[in-house]
mmCIF file of C-alpha atoms in Angstrom:
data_model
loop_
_atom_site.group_PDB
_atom_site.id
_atom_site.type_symbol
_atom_site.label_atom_id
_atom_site.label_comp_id
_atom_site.label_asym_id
_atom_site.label_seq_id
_atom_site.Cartn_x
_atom_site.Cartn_y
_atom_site.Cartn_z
ATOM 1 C CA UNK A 110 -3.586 114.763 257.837
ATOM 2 C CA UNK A 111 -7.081 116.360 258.730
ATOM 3 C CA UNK A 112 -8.412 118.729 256.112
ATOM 4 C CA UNK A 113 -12.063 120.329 255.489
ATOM 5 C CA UNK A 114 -14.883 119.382 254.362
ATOM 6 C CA UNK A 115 -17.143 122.107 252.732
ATOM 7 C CA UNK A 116 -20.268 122.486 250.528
ATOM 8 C CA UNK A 117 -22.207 124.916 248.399
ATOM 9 C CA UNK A 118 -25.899 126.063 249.397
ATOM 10 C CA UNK A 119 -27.737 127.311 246.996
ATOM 11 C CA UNK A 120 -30.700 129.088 249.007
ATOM 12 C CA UNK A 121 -33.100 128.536 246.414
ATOM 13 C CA UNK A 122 -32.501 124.814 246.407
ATOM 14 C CA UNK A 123 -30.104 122.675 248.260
ATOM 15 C CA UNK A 124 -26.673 122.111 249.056
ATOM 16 C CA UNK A 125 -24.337 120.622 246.627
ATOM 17 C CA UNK A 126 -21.258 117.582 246.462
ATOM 18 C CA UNK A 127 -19.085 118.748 249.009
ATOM 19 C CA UNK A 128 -15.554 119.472 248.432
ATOM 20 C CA UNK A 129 -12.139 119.729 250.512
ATOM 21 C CA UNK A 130 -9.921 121.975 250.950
ATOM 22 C CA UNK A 131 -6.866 122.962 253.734
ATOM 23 C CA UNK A 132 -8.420 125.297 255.382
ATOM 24 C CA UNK A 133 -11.092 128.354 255.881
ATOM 25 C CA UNK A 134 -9.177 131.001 254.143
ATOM 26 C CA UNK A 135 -8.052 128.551 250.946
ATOM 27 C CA UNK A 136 -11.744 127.271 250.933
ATOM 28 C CA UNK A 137 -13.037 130.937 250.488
ATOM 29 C CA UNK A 138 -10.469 131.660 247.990
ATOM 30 C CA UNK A 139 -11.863 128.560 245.572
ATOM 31 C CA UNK A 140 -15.461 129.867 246.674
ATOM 32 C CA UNK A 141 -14.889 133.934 245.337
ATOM 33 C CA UNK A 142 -12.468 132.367 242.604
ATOM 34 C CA UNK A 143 -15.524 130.589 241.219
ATOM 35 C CA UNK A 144 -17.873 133.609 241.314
ATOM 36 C CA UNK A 145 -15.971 135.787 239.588
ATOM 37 C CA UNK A 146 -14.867 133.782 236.681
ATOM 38 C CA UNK A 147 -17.868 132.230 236.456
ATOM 39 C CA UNK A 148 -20.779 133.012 233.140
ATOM 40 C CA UNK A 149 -23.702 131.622 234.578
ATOM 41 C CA UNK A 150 -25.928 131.624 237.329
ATOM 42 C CA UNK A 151 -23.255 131.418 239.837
ATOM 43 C CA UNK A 152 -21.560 134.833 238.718
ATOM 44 C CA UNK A 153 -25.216 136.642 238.042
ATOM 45 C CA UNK A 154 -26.902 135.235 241.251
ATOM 46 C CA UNK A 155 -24.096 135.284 243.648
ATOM 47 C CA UNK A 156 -26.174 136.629 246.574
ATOM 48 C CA UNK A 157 -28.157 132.963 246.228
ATOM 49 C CA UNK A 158 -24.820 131.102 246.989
ATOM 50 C CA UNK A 159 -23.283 130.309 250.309
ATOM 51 C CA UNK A 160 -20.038 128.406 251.599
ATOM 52 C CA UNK A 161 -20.649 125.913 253.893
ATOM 53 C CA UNK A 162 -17.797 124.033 256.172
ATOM 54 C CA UNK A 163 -20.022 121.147 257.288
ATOM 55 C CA UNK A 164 -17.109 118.823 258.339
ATOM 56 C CA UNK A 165 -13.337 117.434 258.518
ATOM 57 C CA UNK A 166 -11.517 114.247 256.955
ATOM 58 C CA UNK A 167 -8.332 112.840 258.388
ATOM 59 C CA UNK A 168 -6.523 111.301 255.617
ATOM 60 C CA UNK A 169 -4.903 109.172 258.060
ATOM 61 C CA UNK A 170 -7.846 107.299 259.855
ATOM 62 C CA UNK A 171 -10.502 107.599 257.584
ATOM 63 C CA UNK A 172 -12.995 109.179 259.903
ATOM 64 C CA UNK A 173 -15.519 111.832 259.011
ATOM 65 C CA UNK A 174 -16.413 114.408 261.203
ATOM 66 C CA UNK A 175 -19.280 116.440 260.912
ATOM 67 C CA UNK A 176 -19.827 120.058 263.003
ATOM 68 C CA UNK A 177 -22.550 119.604 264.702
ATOM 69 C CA UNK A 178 -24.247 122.549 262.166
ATOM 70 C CA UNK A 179 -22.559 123.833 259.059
ATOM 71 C CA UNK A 180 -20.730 126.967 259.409
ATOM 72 C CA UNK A 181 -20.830 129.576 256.902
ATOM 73 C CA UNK A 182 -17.737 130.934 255.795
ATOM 74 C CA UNK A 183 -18.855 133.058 253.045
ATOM 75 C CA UNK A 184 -21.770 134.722 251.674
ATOM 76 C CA UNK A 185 -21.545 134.893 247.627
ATOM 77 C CA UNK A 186 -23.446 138.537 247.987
ATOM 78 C CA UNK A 187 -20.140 139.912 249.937
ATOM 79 C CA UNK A 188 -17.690 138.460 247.233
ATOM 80 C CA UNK A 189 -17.205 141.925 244.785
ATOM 81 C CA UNK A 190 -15.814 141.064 241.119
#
C-alpha cells in the first residue's frame, strides 16, 4: 500500500517530523484540524505554518520516495476557524 509522506514548515524556522497520511485531501484535513483546535502558536500564528507533501511510503516494499521538491498543499493563513 503506498501512502504520503508530509511535513510541517514553519517559515520562521524549519520543517518538522514528517507524518503520513492517505492522501492530499485527508492530509489537509489533520493540517486545518490542528489549527483550529490548537492554543498556542500554531492557532495564533497560522499564517507562519505550511503543509508540505515531500514524499510517498509503500508499506509493501519499504521504499521511500521523495518528490523531487515538496509540494505545498496548504497554507495555514487560508485555513479560517
Amino acid at each position: 500500500m503506498k501512502v504520503f509522506v508530509y511535513s510541517m514548515r514553519d517559515i520562521k524556522s524549519d520543517f518538522m517530523a514528517p507524518t503520513y497520511s492517505s492522501n492530499d485531501a485527508v492530509a489537509m484535513r489533520n493540517f486545518e484540524s490542528a489549527i483550529e483546535q490548537s492554543h498556542d502558536v500554531l492557532f495564533t500564528h497560522r499564517s507562519d505554518f505550511q503543509l508540505f507533501r515531500i514524499g510517498s511510503f509503500d508499506t509493501d516494499t519499504g521504499v521511500l520516495t521523495p518528490e523531487k521538491l515538496p509540494v505545498l498543499i496548504k497554507d495555514g493563513k487560508d485555513v479560517v476557524g
